[in-house]
mmCIF file of C-alpha atoms in Angstrom:
data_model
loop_
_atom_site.group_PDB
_atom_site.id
_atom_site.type_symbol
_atom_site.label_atom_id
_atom_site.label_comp_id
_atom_site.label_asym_id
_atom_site.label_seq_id
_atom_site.Cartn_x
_atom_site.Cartn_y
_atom_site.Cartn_z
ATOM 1 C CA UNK B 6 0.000 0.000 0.000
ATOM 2 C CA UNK B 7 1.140 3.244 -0.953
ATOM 3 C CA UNK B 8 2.014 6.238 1.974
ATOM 4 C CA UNK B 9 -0.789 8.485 2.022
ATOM 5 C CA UNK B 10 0.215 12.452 3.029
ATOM 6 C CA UNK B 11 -2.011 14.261 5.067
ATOM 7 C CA UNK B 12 -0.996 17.072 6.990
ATOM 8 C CA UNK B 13 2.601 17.028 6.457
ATOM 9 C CA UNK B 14 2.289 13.274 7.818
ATOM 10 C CA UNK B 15 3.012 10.388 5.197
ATOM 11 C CA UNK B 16 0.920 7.810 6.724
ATOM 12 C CA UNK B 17 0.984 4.005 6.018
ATOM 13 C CA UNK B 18 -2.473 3.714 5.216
ATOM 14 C CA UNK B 19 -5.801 6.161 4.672
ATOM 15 C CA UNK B 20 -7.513 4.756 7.743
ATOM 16 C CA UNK B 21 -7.343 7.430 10.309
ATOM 17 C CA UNK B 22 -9.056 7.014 13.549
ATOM 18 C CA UNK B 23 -11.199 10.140 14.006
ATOM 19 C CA UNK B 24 -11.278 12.209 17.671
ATOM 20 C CA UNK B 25 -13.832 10.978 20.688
ATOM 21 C CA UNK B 26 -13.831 9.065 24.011
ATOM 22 C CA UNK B 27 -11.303 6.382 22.816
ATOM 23 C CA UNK B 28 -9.206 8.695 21.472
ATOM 24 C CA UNK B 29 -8.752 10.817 25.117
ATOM 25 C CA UNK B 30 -5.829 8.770 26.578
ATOM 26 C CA UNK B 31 -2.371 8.003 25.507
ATOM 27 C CA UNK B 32 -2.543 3.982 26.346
ATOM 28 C CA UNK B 33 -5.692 3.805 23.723
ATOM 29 C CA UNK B 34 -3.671 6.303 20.978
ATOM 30 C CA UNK B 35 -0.770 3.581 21.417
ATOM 31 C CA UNK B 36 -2.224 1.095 20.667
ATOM 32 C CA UNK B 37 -4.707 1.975 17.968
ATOM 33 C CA UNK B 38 -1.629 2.671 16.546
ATOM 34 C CA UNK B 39 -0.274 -0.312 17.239
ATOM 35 C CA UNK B 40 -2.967 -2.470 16.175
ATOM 36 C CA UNK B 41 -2.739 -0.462 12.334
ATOM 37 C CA UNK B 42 -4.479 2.772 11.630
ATOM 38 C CA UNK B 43 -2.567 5.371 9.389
ATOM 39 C CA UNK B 44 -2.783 7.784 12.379
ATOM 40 C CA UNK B 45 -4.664 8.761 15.159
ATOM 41 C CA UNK B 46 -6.481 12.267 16.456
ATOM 42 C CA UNK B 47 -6.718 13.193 19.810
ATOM 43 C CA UNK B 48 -9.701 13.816 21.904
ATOM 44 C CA UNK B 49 -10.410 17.404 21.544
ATOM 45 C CA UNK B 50 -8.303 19.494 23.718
ATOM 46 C CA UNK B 51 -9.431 22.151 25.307
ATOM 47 C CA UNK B 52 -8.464 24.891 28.450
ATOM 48 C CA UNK B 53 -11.465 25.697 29.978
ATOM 49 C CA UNK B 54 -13.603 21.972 28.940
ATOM 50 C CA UNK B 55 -17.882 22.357 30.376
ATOM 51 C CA UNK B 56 -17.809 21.098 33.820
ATOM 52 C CA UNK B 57 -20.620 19.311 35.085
ATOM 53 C CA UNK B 58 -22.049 17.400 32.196
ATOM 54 C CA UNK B 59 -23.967 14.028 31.952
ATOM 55 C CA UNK B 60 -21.887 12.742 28.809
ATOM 56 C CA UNK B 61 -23.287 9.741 27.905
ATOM 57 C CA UNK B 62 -23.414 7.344 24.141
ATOM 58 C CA UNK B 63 -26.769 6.032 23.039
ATOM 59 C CA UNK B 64 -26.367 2.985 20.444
ATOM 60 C CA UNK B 65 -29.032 2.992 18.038
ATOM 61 C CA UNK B 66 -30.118 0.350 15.387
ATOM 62 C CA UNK B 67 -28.147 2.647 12.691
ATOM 63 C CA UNK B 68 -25.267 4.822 14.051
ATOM 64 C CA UNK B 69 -24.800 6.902 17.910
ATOM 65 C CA UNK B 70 -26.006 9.509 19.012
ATOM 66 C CA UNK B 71 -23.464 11.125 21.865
ATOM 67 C CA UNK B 72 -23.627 13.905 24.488
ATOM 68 C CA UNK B 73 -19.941 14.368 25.079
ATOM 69 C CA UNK B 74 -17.868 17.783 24.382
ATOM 70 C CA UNK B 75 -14.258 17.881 25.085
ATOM 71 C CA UNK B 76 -11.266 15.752 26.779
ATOM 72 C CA UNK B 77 -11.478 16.344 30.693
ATOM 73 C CA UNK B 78 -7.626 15.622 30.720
ATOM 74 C CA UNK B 79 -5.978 18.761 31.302
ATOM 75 C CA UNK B 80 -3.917 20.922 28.994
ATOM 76 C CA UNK B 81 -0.437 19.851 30.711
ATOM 77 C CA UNK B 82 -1.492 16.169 30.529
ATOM 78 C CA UNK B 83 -1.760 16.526 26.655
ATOM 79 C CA UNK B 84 1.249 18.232 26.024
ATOM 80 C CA UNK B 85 3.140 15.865 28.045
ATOM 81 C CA UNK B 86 1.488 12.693 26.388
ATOM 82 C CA UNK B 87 2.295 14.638 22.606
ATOM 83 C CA UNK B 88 5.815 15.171 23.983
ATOM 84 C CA UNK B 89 5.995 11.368 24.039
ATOM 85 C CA UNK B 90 4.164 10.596 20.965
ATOM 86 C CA UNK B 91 6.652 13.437 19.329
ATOM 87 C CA UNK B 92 9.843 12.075 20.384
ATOM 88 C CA UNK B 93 8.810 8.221 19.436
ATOM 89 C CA UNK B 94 7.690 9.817 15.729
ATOM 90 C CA UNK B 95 4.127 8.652 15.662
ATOM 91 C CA UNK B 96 1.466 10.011 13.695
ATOM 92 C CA UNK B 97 -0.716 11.603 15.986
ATOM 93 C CA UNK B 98 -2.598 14.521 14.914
ATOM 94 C CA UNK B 99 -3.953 17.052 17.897
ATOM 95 C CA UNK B 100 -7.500 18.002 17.848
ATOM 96 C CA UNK B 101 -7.510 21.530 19.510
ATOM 97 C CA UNK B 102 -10.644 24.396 20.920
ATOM 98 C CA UNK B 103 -11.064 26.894 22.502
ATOM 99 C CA UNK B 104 -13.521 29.663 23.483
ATOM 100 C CA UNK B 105 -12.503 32.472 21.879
ATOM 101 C CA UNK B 106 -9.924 32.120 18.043
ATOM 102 C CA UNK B 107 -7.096 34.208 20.980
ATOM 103 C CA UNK B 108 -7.596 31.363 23.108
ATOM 104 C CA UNK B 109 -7.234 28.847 20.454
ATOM 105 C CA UNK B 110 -4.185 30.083 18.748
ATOM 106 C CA UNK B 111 -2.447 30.405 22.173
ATOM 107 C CA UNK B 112 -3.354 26.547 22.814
ATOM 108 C CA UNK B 113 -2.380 25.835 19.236
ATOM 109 C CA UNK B 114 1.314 27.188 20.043
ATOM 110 C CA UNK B 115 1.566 25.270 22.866
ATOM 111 C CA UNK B 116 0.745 22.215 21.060
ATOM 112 C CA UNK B 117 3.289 23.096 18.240
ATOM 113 C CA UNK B 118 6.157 23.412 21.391
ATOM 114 C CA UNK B 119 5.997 19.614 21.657
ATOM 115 C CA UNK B 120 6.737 18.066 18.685
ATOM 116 C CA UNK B 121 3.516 17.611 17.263
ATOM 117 C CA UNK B 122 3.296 17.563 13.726
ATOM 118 C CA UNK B 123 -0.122 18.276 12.773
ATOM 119 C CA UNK B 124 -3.413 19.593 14.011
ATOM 120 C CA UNK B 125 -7.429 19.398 13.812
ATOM 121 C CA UNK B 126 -9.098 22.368 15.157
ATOM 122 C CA UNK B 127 -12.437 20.665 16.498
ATOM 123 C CA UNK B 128 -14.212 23.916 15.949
ATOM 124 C CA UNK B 129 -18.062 22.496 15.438
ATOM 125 C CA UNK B 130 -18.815 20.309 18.517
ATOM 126 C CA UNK B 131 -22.544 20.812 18.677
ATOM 127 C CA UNK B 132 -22.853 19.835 21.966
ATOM 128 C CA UNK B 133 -21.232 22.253 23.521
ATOM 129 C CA UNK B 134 -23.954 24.818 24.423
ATOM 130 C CA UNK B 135 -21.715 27.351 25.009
ATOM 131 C CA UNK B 136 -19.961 27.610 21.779
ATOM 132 C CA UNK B 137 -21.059 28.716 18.033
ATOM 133 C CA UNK B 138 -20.567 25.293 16.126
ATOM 134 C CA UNK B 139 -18.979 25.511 13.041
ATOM 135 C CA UNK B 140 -22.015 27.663 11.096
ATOM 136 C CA UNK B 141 -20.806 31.114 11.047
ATOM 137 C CA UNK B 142 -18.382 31.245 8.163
ATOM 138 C CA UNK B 143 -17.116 34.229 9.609
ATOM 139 C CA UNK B 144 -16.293 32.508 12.682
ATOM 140 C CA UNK B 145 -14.663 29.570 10.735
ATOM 141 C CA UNK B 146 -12.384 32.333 9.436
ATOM 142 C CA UNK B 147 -11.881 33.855 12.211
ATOM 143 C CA UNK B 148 -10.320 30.877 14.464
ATOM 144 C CA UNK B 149 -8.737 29.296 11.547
ATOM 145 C CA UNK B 150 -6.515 32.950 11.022
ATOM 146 C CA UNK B 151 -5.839 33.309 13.938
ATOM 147 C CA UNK B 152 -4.305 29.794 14.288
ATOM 148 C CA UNK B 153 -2.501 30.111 11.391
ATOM 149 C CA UNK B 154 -0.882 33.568 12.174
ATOM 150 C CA UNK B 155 0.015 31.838 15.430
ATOM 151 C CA UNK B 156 1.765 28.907 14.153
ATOM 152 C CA UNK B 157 3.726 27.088 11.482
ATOM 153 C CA UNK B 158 2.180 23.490 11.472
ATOM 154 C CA UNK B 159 -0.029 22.095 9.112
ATOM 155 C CA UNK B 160 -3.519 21.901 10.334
ATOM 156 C CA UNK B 161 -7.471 20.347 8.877
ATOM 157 C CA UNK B 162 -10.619 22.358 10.287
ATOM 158 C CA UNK B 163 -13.121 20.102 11.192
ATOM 159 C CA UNK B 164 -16.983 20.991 9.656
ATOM 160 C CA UNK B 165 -20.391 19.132 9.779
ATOM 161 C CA UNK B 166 -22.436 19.008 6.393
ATOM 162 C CA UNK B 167 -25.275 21.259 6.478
ATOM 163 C CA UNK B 168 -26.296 24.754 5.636
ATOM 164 C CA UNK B 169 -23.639 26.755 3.832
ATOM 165 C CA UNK B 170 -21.376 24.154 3.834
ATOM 166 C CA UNK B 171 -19.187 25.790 0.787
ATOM 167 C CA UNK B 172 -19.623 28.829 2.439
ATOM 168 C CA UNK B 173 -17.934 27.592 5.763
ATOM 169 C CA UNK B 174 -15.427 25.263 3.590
ATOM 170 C CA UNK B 175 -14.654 28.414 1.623
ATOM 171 C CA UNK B 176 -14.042 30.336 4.909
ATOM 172 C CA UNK B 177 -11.477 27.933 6.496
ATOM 173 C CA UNK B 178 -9.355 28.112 2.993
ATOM 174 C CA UNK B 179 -8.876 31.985 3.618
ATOM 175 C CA UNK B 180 -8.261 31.764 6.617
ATOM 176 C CA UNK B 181 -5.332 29.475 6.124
ATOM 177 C CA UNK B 182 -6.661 26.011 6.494
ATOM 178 C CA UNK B 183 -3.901 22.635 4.942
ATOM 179 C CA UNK B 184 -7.024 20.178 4.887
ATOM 180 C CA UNK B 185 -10.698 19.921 5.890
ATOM 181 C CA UNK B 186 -12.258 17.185 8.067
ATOM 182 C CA UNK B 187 -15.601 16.467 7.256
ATOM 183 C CA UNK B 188 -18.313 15.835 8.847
ATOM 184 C CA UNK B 189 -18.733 16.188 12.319
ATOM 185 C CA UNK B 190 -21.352 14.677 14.089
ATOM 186 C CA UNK B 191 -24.944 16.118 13.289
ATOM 187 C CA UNK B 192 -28.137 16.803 15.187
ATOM 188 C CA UNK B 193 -29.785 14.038 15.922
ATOM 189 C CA UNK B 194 -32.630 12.558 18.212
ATOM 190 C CA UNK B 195 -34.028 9.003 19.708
ATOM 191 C CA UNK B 196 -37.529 9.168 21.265
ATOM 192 C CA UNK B 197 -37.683 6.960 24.435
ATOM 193 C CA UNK B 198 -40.413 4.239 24.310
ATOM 194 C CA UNK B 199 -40.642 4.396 27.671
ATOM 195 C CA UNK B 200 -41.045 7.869 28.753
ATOM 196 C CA UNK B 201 -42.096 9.830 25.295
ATOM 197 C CA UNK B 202 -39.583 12.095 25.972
ATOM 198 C CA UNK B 203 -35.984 12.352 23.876
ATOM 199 C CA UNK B 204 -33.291 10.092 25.060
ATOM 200 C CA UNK B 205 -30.258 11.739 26.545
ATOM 201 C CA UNK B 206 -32.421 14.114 27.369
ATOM 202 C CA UNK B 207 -32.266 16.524 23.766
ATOM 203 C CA UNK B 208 -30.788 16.851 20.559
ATOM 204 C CA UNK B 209 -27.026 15.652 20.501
ATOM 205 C CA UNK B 210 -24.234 14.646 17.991
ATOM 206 C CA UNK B 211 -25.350 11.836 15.446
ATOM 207 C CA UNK B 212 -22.769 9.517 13.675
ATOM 208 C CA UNK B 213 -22.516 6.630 12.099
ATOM 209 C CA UNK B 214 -23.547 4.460 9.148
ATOM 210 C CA UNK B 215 -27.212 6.932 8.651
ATOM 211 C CA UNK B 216 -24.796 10.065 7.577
ATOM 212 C CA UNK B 217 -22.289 8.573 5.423
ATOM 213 C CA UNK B 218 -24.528 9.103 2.167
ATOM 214 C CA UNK B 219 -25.133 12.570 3.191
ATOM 215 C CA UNK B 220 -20.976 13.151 3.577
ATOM 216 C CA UNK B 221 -19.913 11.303 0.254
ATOM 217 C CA UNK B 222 -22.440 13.526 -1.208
ATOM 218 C CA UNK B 223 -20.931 16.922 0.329
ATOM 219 C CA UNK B 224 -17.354 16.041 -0.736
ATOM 220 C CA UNK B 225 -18.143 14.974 -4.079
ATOM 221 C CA UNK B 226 -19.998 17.920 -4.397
ATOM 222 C CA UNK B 227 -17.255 20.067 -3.479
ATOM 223 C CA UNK B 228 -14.700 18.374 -5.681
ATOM 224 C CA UNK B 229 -17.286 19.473 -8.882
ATOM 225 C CA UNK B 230 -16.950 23.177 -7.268
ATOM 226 C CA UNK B 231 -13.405 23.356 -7.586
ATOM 227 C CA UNK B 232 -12.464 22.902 -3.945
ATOM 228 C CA UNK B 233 -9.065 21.291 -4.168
ATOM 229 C CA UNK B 234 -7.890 21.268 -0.748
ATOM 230 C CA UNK B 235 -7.409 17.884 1.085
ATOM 231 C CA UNK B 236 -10.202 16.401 2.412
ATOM 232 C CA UNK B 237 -10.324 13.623 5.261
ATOM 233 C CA UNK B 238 -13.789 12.362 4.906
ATOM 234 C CA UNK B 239 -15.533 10.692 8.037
ATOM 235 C CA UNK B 240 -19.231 9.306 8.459
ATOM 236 C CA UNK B 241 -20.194 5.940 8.757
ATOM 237 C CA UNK B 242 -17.394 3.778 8.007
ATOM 238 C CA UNK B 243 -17.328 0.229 9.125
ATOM 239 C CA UNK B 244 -15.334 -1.638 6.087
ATOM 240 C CA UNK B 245 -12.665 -0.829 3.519
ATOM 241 C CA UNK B 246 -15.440 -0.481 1.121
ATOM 242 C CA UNK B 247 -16.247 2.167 3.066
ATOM 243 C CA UNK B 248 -12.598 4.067 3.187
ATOM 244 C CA UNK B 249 -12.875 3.198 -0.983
ATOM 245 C CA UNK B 250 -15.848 4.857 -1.057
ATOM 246 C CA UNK B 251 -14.626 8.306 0.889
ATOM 247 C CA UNK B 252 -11.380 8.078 -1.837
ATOM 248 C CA UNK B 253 -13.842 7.379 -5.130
ATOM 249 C CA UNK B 254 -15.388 11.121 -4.316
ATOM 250 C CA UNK B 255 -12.630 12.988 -3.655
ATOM 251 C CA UNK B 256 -11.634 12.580 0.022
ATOM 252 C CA UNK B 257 -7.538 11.703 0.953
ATOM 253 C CA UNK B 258 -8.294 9.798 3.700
ATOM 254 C CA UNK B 259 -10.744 8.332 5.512
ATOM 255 C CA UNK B 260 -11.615 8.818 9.832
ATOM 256 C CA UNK B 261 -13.282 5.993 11.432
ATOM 257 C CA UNK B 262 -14.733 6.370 14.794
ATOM 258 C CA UNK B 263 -18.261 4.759 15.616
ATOM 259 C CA UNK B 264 -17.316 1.614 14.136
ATOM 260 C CA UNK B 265 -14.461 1.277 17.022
ATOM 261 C CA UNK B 266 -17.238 1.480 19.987
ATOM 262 C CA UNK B 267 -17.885 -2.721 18.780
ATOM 263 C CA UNK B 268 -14.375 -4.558 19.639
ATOM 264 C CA UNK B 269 -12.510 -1.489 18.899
ATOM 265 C CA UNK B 270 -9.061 -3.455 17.815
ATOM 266 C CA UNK B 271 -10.145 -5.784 15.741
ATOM 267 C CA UNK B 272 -12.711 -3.885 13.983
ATOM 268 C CA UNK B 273 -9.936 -1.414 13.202
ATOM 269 C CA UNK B 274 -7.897 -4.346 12.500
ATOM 270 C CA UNK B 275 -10.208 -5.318 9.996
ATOM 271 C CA UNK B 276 -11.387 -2.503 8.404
ATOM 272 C CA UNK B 277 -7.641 -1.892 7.998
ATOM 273 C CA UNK B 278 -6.816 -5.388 6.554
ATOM 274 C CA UNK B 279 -10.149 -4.885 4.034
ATOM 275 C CA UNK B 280 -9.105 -1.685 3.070
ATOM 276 C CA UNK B 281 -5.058 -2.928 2.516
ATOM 277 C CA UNK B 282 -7.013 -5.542 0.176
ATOM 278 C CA UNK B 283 -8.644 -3.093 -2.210
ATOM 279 C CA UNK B 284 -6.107 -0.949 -2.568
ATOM 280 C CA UNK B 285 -3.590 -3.571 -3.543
ATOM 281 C CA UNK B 286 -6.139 -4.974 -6.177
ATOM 282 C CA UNK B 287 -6.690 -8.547 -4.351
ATOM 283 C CA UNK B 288 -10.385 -7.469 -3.611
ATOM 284 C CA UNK B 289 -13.250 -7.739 -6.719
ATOM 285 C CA UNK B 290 -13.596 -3.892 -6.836
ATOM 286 C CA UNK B 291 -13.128 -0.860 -8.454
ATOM 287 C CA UNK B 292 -11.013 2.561 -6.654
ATOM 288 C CA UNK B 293 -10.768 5.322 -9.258
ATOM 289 C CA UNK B 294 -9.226 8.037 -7.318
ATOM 290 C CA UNK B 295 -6.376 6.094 -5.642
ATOM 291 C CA UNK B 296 -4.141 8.271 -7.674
ATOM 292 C CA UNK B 297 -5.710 11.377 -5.906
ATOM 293 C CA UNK B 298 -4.969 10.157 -2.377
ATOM 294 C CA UNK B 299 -1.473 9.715 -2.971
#
């Protein structure tokens, strides 16, 4: 299998395991690692994370939904664990927010100080009640300027389809953006049959197999508009079909997540394995854009 770049990184593989609860300690980043994805992102960092919160998962027939926000782990524990992943050269990408783009560039600095070689800014965490999402395009700009005038490393801005999606894509390009993850989680709802009332208790992030149509569409979509920027696609993938799929419309590499929640090693194992298998022509399918990921 060819080495796919992405953010300055040449990785192994396209498989990248996207940012979220197994993603917030350095024991789980090892060995995801270990056990074969391209590279992993952090659990959102962030310096001031919503106290207080019931963060639960809620496993539906199709997909999650989730009420979580950001990594409880403090700052210092991150930049110490980054140090480590830094100095033993693994491809671990930072996923970084903040309350305010000042905040966010500081934080983004401090990141760059360890080693790290590459960032996500997890900018459009709907969950968190106290921020703006990602649906202001000139709020994308602003946080994604300000990070880049603070530092030098390559960096994705992470978006969730929806309205003025080229508009907010568009906005992260100006303001300096390497790559663009897409999508985040989207709103999403389970009525309890117990109760009548929602489960979790609202409207919270939505992943999983239900959105991956929606995402493939977005990127390929954007690739007919002339967007040219990397893309790491994520939504719904639970095979290397699935990563094929994300590369056939456009997208570099592909973020798994949801999937991991069942036997998180060995579905990663095998998703990585499937995908290894179409890409090196032994599986009865067709990858067009192969050339476009490398």
């Amino acid at each position: 299998m060819p080495d796919f770049p992405v953010l300055g990184l040449r990785i192994k593989n396209p498989v990248v395991v996207g940012s979220g609860l197994l993603t917030d300690q350095e024991r789980n980043i090892r060995r995801l690692l270990a056990a074969g994805a391209g590279a992993v992102v952090t659990k959102t960092i962030h310096p001031s994370p919503p106290q207080g919160l019931d963060e639960r998962i809620l496993r539906l027939p199709v997909g999650m939904l989730n009420s979580t926000t950001y990594s409880k782990r403090s700052v210092d524990y991150w930049l110490r664990a980054l140090r480590s992943f830094a100095a033993a050269g693994l491809p671990v990408i930072a996923s970084v927010h903040a309350d305010t783009p000042v905040e966010l560039g500081e934080l983004a600095r401090e990141v760059e100080r360890t080693g790290c070689r590459a960032l996500e800014l997890g900018i459009s965490c709907l969950n968190d009640e106290t921020g703006f999402g990602d649906d202001d395009p000139d709020q994308v700009f602003a946080y994604t300027a300000e990070t880049r005038r603070r530092v030098g490393l390559p960096f994705s801005v992470k978006v969730a389809i929806g309205d003025a999606l080229e508009e907010r894509v568009r906005a992260a390009i100006d303001g300096g953006a390497d790559a663009i993850t897409m999508s985040d989680t989207i709103p999403g709802a389970a009525v309890s049959p117990l109760t009548g009332g929602l489960e979790l208790g609202g409207t919270y992030g939505y992943s999983g197999a239900g959105i991956k149509p929606l995402v493939l569409a977005a990127i390929w979509r954007l690739r007919k508009r002339g967007v040219e920027l990397p893309i790491m696609g994520c939504g719904g993938i639970n095979s290397g079909r699935d990563v094929a799929d994300y590369l056939n419309v456009g997208a570099h590499v592909a973020q798994v997540y949801t999937a991991l929640h069942t036997d998180m090693y060995d579905t990663l194992k095998r998703i990585v394995a499937e995908t290894d298998d179409i890409l090196s022509g032994t599986a009865a399918v067709t990858l067009k854009t192969v050339e476009a990921a490398t």
